[in-house]
XYZ file of C-alpha atoms in Angstrom:
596
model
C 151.530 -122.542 62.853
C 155.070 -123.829 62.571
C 157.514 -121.246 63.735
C 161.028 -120.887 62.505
C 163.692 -121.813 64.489
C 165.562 -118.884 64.437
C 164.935 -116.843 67.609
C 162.510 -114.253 68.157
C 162.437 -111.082 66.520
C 161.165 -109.741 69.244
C 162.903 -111.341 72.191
C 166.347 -110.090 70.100
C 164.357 -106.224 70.709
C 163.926 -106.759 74.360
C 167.342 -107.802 74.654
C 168.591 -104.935 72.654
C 166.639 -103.225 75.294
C 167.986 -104.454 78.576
C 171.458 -104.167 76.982
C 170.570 -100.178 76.573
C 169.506 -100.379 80.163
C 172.514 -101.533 81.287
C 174.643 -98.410 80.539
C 176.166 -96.042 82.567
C 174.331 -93.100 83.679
C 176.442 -90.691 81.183
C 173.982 -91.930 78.797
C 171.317 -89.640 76.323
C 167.961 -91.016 76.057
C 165.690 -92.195 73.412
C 161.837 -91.936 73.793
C 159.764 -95.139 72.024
C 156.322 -96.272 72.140
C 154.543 -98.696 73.409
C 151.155 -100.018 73.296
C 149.991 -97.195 75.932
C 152.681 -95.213 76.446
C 156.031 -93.509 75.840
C 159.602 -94.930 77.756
C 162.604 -93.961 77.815
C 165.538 -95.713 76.863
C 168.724 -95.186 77.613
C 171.170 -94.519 74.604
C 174.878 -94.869 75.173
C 177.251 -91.994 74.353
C 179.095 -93.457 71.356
C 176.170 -95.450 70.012
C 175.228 -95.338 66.314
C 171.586 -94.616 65.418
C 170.091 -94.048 62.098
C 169.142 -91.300 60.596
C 165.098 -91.810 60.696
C 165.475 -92.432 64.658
C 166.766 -88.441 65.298
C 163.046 -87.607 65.908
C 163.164 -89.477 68.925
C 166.207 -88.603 71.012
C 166.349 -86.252 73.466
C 166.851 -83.004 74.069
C 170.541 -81.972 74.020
C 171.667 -85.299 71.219
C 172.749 -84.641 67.799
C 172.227 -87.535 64.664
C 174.153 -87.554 61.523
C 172.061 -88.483 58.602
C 174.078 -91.597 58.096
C 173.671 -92.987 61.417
C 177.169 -92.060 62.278
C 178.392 -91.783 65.960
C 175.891 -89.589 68.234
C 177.286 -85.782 68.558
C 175.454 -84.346 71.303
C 174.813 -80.472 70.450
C 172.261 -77.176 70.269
C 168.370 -79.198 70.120
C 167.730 -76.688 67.536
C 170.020 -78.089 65.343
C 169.281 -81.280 65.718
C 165.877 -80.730 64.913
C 166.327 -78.062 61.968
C 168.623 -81.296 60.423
C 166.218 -83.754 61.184
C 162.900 -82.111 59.303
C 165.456 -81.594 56.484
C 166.063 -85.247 56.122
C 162.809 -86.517 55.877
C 161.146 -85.808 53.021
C 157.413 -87.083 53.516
C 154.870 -88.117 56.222
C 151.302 -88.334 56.491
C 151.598 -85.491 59.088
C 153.091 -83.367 56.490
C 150.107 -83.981 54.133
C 147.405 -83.351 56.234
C 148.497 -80.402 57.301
C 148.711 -78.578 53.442
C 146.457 -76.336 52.110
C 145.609 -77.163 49.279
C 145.577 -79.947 46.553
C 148.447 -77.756 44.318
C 150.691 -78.451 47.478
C 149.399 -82.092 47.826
C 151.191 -82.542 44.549
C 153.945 -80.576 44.859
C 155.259 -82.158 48.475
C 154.321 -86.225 46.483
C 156.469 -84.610 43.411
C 159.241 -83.812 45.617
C 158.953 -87.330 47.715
C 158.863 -89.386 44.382
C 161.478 -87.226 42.160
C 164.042 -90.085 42.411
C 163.617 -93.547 44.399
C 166.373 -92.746 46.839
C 164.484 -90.019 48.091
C 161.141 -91.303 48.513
C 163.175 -94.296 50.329
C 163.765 -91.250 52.865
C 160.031 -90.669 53.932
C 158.065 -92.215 56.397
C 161.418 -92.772 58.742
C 159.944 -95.367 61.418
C 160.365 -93.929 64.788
C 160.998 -96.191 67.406
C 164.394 -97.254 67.889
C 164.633 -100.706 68.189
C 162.113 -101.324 65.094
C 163.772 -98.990 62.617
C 166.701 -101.924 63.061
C 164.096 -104.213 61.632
C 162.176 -102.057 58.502
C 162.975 -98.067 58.902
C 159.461 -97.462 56.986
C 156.351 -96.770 59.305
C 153.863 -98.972 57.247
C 151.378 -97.578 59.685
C 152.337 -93.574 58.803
C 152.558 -95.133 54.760
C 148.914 -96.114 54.979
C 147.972 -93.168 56.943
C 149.305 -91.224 53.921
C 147.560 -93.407 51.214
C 144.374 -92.975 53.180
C 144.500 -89.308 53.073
C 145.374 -89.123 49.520
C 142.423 -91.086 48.506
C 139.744 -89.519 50.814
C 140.472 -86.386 51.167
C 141.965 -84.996 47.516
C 140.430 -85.132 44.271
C 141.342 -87.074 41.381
C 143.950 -84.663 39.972
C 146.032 -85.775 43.062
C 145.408 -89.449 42.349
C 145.860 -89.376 38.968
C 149.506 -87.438 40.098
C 150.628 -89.813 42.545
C 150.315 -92.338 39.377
C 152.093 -90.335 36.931
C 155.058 -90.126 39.587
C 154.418 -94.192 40.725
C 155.030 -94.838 37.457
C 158.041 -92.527 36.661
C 159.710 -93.509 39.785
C 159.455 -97.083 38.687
C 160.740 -96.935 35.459
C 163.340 -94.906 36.792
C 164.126 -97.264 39.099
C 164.623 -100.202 36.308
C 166.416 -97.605 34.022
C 168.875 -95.940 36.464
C 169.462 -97.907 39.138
C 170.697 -96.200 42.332
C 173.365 -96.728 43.835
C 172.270 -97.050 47.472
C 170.738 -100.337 47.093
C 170.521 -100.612 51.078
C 167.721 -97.902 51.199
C 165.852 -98.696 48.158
C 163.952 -101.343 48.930
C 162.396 -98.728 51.267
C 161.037 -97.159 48.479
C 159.521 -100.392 46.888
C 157.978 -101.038 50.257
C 155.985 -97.184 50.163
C 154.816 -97.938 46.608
C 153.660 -101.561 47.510
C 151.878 -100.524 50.408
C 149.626 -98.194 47.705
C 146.444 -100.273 47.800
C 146.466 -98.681 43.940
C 149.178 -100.141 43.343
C 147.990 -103.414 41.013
C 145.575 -101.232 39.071
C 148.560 -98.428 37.901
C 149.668 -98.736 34.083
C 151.447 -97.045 31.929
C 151.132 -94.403 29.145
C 150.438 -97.297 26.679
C 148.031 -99.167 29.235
C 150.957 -102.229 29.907
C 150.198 -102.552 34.236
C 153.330 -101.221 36.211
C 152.899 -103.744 38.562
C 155.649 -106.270 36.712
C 158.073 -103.721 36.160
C 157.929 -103.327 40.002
C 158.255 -106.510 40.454
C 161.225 -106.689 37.924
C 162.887 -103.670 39.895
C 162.814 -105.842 42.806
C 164.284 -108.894 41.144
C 167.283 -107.043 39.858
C 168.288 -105.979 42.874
C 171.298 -107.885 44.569
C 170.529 -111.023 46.777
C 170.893 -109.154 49.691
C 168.736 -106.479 49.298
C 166.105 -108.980 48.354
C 166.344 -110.485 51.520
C 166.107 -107.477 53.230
C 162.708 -106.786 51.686
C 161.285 -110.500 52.703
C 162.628 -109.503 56.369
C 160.675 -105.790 55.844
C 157.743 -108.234 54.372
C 158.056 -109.837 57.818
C 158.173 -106.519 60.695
C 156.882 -103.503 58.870
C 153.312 -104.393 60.226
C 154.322 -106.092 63.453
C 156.005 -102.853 64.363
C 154.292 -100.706 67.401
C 152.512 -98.099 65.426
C 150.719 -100.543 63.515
C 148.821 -101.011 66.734
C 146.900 -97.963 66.302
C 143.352 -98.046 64.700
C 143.591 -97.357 60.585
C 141.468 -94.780 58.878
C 140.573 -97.674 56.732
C 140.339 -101.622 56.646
C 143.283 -102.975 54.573
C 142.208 -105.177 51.527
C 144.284 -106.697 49.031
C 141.877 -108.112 46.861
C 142.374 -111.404 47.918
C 141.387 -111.739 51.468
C 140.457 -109.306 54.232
C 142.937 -109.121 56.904
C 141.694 -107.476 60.434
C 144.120 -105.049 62.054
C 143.595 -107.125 65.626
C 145.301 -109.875 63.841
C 148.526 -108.040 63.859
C 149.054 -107.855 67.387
C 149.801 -110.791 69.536
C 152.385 -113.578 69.300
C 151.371 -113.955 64.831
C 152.125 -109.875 64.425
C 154.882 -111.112 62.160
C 152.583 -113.609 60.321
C 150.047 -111.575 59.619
C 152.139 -108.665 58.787
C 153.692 -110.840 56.156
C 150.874 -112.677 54.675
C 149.295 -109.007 53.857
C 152.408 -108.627 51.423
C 152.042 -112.220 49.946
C 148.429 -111.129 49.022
C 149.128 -108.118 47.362
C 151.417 -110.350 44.965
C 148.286 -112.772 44.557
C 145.596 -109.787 44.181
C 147.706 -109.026 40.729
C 147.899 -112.616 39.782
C 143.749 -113.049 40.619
C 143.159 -110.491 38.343
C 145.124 -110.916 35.309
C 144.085 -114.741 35.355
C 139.863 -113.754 35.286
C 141.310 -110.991 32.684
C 142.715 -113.421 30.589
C 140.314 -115.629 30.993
C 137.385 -113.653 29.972
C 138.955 -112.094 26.730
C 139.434 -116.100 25.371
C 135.990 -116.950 26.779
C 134.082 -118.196 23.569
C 130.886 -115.814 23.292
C 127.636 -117.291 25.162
C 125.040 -119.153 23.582
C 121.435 -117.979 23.274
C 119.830 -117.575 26.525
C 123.204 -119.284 27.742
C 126.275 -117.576 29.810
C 130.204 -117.441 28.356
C 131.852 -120.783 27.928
C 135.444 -119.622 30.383
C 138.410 -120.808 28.306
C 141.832 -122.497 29.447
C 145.136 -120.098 29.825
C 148.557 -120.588 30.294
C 151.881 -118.764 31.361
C 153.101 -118.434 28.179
C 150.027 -117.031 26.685
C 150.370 -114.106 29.376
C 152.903 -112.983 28.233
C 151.395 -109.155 27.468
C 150.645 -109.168 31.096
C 154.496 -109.127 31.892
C 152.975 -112.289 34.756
C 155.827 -113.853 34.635
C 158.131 -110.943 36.538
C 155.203 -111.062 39.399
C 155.221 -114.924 39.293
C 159.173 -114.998 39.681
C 158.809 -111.928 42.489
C 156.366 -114.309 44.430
C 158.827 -117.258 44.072
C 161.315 -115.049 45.901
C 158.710 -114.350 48.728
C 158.030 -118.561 48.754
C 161.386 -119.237 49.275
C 161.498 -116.926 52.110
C 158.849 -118.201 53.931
C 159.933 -122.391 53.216
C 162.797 -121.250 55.338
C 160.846 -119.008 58.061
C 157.836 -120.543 58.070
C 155.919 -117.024 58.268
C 152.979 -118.573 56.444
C 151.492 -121.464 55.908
C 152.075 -122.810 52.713
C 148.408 -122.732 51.733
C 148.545 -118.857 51.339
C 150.097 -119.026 48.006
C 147.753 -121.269 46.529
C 146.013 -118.853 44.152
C 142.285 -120.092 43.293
C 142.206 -118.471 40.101
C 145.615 -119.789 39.017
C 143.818 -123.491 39.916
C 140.363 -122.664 38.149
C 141.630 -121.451 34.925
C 145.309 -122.995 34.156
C 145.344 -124.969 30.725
C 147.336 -127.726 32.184
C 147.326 -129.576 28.758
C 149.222 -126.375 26.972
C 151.154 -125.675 29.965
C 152.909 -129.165 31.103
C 154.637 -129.867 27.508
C 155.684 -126.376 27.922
C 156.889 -127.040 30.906
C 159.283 -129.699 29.365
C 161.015 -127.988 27.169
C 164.204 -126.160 27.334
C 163.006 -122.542 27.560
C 159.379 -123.127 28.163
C 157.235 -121.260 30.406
C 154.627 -122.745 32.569
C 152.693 -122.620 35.642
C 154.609 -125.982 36.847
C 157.437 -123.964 37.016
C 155.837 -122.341 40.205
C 154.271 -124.954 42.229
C 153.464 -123.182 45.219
C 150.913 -121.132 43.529
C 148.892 -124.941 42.628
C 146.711 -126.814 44.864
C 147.130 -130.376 45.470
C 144.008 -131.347 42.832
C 146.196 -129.316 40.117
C 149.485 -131.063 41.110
C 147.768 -134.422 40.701
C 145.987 -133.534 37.113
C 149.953 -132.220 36.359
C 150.771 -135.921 36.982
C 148.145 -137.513 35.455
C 148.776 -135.356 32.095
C 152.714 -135.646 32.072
C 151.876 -139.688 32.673
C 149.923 -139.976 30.006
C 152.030 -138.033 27.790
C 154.834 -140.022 28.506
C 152.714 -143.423 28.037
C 151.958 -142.433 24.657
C 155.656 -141.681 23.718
C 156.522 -144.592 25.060
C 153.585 -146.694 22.944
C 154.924 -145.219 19.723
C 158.270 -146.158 20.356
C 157.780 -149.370 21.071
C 155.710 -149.967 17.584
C 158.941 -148.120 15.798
C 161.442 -150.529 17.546
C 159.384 -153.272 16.237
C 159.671 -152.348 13.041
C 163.587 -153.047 13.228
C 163.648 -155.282 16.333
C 160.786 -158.099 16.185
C 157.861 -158.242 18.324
C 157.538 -155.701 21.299
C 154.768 -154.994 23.891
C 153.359 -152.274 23.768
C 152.120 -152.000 27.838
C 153.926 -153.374 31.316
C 152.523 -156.530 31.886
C 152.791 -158.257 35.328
C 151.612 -161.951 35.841
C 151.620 -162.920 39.362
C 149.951 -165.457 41.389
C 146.925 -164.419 44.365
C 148.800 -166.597 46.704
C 152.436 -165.041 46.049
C 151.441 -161.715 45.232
C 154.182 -159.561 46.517
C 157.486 -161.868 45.754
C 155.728 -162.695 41.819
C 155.466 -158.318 41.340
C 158.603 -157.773 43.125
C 160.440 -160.667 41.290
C 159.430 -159.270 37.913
C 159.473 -155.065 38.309
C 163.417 -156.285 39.481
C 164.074 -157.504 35.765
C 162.052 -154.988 33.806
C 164.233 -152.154 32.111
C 163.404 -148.265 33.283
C 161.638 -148.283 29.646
C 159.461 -150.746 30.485
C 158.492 -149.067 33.593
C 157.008 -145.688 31.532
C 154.548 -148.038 30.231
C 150.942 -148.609 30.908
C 150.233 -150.950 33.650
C 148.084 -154.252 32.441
C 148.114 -156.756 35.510
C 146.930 -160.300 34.577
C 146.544 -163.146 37.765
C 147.504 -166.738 36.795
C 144.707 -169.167 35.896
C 141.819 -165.839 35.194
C 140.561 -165.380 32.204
C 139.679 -161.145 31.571
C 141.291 -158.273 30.129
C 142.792 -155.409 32.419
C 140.540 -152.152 31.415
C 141.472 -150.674 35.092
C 139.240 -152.817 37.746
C 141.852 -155.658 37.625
C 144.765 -153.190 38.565
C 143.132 -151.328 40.935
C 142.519 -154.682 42.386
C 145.720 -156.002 42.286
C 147.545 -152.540 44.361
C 144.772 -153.100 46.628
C 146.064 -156.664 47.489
C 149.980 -155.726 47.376
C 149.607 -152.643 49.277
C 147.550 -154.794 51.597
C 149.917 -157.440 52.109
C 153.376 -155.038 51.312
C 152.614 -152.792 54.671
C 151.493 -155.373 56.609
C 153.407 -156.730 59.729
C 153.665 -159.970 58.646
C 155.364 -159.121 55.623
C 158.282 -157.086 57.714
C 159.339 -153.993 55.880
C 157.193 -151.485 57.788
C 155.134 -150.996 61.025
C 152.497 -148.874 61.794
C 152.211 -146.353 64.820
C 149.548 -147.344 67.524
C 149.264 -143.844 68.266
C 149.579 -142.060 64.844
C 148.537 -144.537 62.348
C 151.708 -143.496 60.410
C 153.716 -146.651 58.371
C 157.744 -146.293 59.176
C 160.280 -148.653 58.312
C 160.718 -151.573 60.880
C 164.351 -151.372 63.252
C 166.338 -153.649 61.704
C 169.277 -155.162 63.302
C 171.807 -155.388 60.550
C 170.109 -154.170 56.832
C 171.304 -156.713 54.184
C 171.532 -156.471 50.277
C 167.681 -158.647 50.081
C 165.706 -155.949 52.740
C 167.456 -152.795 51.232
C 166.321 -154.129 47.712
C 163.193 -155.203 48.627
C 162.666 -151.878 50.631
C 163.995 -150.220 46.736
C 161.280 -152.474 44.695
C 158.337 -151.103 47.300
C 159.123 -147.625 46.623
C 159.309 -148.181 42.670
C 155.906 -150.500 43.177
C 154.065 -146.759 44.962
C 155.593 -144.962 42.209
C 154.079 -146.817 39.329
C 150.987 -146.506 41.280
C 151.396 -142.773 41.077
C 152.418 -143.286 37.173
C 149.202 -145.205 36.317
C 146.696 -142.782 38.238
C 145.706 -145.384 41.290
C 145.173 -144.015 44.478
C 146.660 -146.431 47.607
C 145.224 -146.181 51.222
C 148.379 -146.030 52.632
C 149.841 -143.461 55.240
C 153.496 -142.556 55.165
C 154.776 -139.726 57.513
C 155.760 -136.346 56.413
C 159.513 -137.093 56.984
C 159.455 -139.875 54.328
C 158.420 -136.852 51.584
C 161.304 -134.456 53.171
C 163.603 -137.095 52.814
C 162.617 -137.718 49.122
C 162.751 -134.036 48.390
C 166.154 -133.506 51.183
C 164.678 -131.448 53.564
C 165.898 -131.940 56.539
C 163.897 -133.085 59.272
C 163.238 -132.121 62.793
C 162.493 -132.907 66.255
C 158.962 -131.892 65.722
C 158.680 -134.566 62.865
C 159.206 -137.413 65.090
C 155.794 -136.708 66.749
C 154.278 -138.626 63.866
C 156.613 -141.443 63.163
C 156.605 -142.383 66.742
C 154.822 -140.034 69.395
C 155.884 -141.825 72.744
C 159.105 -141.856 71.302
C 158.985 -137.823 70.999
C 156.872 -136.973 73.846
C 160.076 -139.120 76.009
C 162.308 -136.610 74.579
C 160.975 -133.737 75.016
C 160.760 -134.947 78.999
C 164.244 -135.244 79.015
C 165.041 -131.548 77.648
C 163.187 -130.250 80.059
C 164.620 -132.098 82.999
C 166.701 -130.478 85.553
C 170.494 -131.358 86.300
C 169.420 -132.838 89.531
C 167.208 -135.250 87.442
C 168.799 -136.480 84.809
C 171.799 -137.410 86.802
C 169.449 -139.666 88.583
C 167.834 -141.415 85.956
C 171.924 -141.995 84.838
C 170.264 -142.005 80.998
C 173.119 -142.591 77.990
C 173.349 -142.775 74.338
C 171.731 -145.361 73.537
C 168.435 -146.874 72.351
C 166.305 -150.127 73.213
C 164.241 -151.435 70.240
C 162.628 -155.240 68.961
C 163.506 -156.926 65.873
C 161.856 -160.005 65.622
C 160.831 -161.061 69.133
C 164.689 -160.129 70.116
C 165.492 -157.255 72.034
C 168.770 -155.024 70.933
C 170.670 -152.048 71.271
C 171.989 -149.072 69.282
C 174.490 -146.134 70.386
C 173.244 -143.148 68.880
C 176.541 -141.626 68.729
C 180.293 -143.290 69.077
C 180.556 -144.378 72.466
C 177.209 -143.123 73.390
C 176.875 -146.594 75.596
C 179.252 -145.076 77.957
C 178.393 -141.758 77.580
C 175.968 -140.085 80.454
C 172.843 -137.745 79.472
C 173.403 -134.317 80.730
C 172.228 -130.837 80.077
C 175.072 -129.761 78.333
C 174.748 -132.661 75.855
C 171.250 -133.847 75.657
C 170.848 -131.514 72.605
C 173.619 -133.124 70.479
């Protein structure tokens, strides 16, 4: 799985670590766990810790509960503070009497968001920096509730869910920097899709809208909790239960290792899709037309817009959030937002002339939750659609205008295929181009119901990527088609490089699929992503595997090979030259440049 290129979360801990080790000896100490046991880090003198980390220090230390400077004082104290500040654990609950007390410590925790944010402090120092919620202690928690109270304490904890949710949307607090802590605890309910309110509307949304109207910030400090709050240490121990979010089962042995952070993050994704799942088969059933005799329910079709009493929309937008986290970490694969039931049941045909007007809502709004089978239909439909506009104007202009075809006709001969189409798409208006395809070859007789066309981008794609044509080559090694080096691009190439791309996208238009193979930097530079080093391993894989070589040279080596800025390539039997940057010819490879 692709990793993002920012560095390691946890290298940046272990070097937060050494830098703590590094102190002088007038240092306190903090105690953290590890995998097996406790350690003790040193903790410098004037350091600033939060406030959920003063269960941790030792004896003889002092924390303010805003993380102010370190006071080092009586360890009474420090402790008496510190059990004053936090409000809940899953210690706390196991150790009451009684179910009456059950409810009154979760009516205390949930009495206002800001102070449920306070519970569940994470313990270990250099974590709490990352999420200061112990998912692990969170779950615990949960797991009591559920097994070990009766249903007067469930049914409790979602009377206060609820309140502290609406609350949250109503009254907004004004310490936005701990309340996404408090989102995180009520996410991490694995009740927490299934909770509605007093008139039976799910709660779920309105979380999801608390968590949109947050500022940007914030936001992005719940994607980055998304990201740690299960990596962190005490997930490692074994949970009372196994955690399932309706969508997929998710093993706790997956969370440790080098794809903690993955996996930690993907378990929050499919909470978000366990709500969607639902409400689609919900939706689904109550439109399903009633069964036949001795027959089962014919499923109907349903769109965004016509779930619009499921508030969907609010969890839809909350997910895009989470997406555009993860294009730019790369925590996931894209894959896990795909959402099967989104893909079996859309109505594509309601939803896609929704999704062109002004204020419409549709599923193609969001399409990371569609597989690539949907996103082709999408095309297919919108094609179509637009053929048919484009038919019935063309009969209205002839009503004013003369005589007007109806379709895009191309004549071209066998033996000139690709300069006849590319000669003749060059003089056709953009008009012309939304029109459906009819391909007729010089001296046949027949009418185009498909097989001709097919045939015809069979023979052009054929002939358009070959070598002897000149635009592209293919990889030996990959199989991938790139553009062909060309010494000096003129007006002709770059056009007739402009005319293939508009030939591929009329075969897109007009539903043909073409056996070709382009790279996935050609679709990032469409879309302007920018590429990467690692993308060059399919346009040319000698090409990258020499590269990496050369970053991992030593000194010693690359000033022997006495490598510069400058590349070697073939154009048409002729061997040239290109500087990769200004004066690269005379500039020398070395390890303080080679990753310019």
């Amino acid at each position: 799985m692709t990793r993002s290129p920012e560095p390691n979360r946890k290298r940046q801990r272990v070097d937060r670590h050494q830098q703590h080790s590094g102190e002088s000896a007038s240092t306190s100490t903090i105690m953290t766990r590890s995998r097996s046991r406790s350690t003790a880090q040193p903790l410098p003198a004037n350091a600033v810790v939060p406030a959920p980390l003063a269960a941790v220090h030792e004896p003889g230390s002092s924390v303010s509960s805003k993380g102010a400077q370190t006071n080092f004082g009586d360890e009474s104290e420090v402790l008496e503070s510190h059990q004053d500040s936090i409000v809940l654990t899953s210690k706390m609950l196991s150790e009451l009497g009684s179910d009456q007390e059950v409810i009154s410590k979760l009516g205390e925790a949930f009495s206002e968001p800001c102070t449920l944010a306070r519970s569940f402090p994470q313990a270990d120092a250099l974590w709490a920096v990352d999420c200061p919620v112990d998912a692990a202690d969170v779950r615990a928690a949960y797991s009591f509730i559920f097994e070990n109270t009766s249903t007067e304490v469930h049914d409790e904890l979602q009377r206060l869910t609820v309140d502290a949710i609406n609350t949250m949307n109503a009254e907004p607090c004004d310490e936005h920097d701990i309340q996404m802590s408090a989102v995180l605890i009520m996410l991490l309910n694995p009740k927490i899709t299934e909770y509605v309110n007093g008139d039976s509307t799910p709660v779920f949304p309105e979380l999801c809208s608390a968590i949109m109207n947050q500022p940007s910030s914030q936001r992005t400090s719940l994607m980055q909790y998304f990201a740690t709050s299960d990596a962190a240490p005490n997930t490692r121990d074994s949970l009372p239960y196994t955690a399932v979010t309706g969508v997929r089962t998710i093993p706790d042995e997956q969370l440790l290792g080098s794809d903690s952070e993955q996996a930690s993050f993907e378990r929050y994704v499919d909470i978000f899709q366990s709500y969607v799942t639902q409400e689609m088969v919900k939706a689904a059933q109550r439109v399903a037309r009633p069964a036949a005799a001795g027959g089962e329910p014919t499923t109907q079709k349903v769109s965004l817009h016509g779930l619009s009493s499921c508030s969907l929309l609010a969890v839809v937008q909350c997910m895009a959030l989470v997406n555009s986290y993860n294009n730019t970490h790369k925590m996931v694969s894209y894959t896990a937002f795909y959402n099967d039931a989104v893909n079996e049941h859309i109505d594509i045909k309601d939803d896609v002339p929704r999704f062109r007007m002004p204020d419409g809502v549709s599923f193609c709004g969001y399409p990371f939750l569609l597989s690539p089978t949907t996103k082709s239909e999408i095309i297919r439909i919108e094609s179509v659609i637009l053929m048919r506009t484009e038919l019935q104007d063309s009969f209205f202009r002839a009503m004013f205008s003369g005589v007007t075809c109806p379709y895009l006709v191309l004549e071209v001969r066998r033996d000139n295929l690709v300069r006849d189409t590319l000669y003749q798409l060059d003089l056709k208006f953009s008009q012309d181009l939304r029109k459906q395809l009819k391909v007729r070859f010089v001296g046949e007789e027949g009418v185009d119901e498909g097989g001709v066309q097919k045939e015809f981008f069979q023979l052009i794609v054929r002939d358009v990527f070959s070598s002897k044509y000149g635009i592209f080559r293919a990889s030996e090694n990959s199989h991938f088609y790139w553009f062909r080096p060309l010494v000096a691009p003129g007006k002709d190439a770059l056009e007739e490089i402009r005319l293939t791309g508009q030939l591929i996208g009329l075969a897109v238009y007009n539903a043909v699929i073409l056996d070709i193979h382009l790279p996935p930097a050609m679709y990032k530079k469409l879309l302007g992503v920018p590429v990467t080093r690692d993308d060059l391993r399919e346009v040319d894989p000698e090409l990258h595997h020499g590269l990496m070589q050369l970053l991992n040279l030593t000194p010693d080596e690359l000033e022997f090979l006495e490598r510069t800025f400058e590349v070697e390539y073939e154009d048409l039997g002729e061997l040239h030259t290109h500087e990769l940057i200004p004066g690269g010819a005379q500039t020398l490879l070395t390890t303080d440049n080679r990753n310019l």
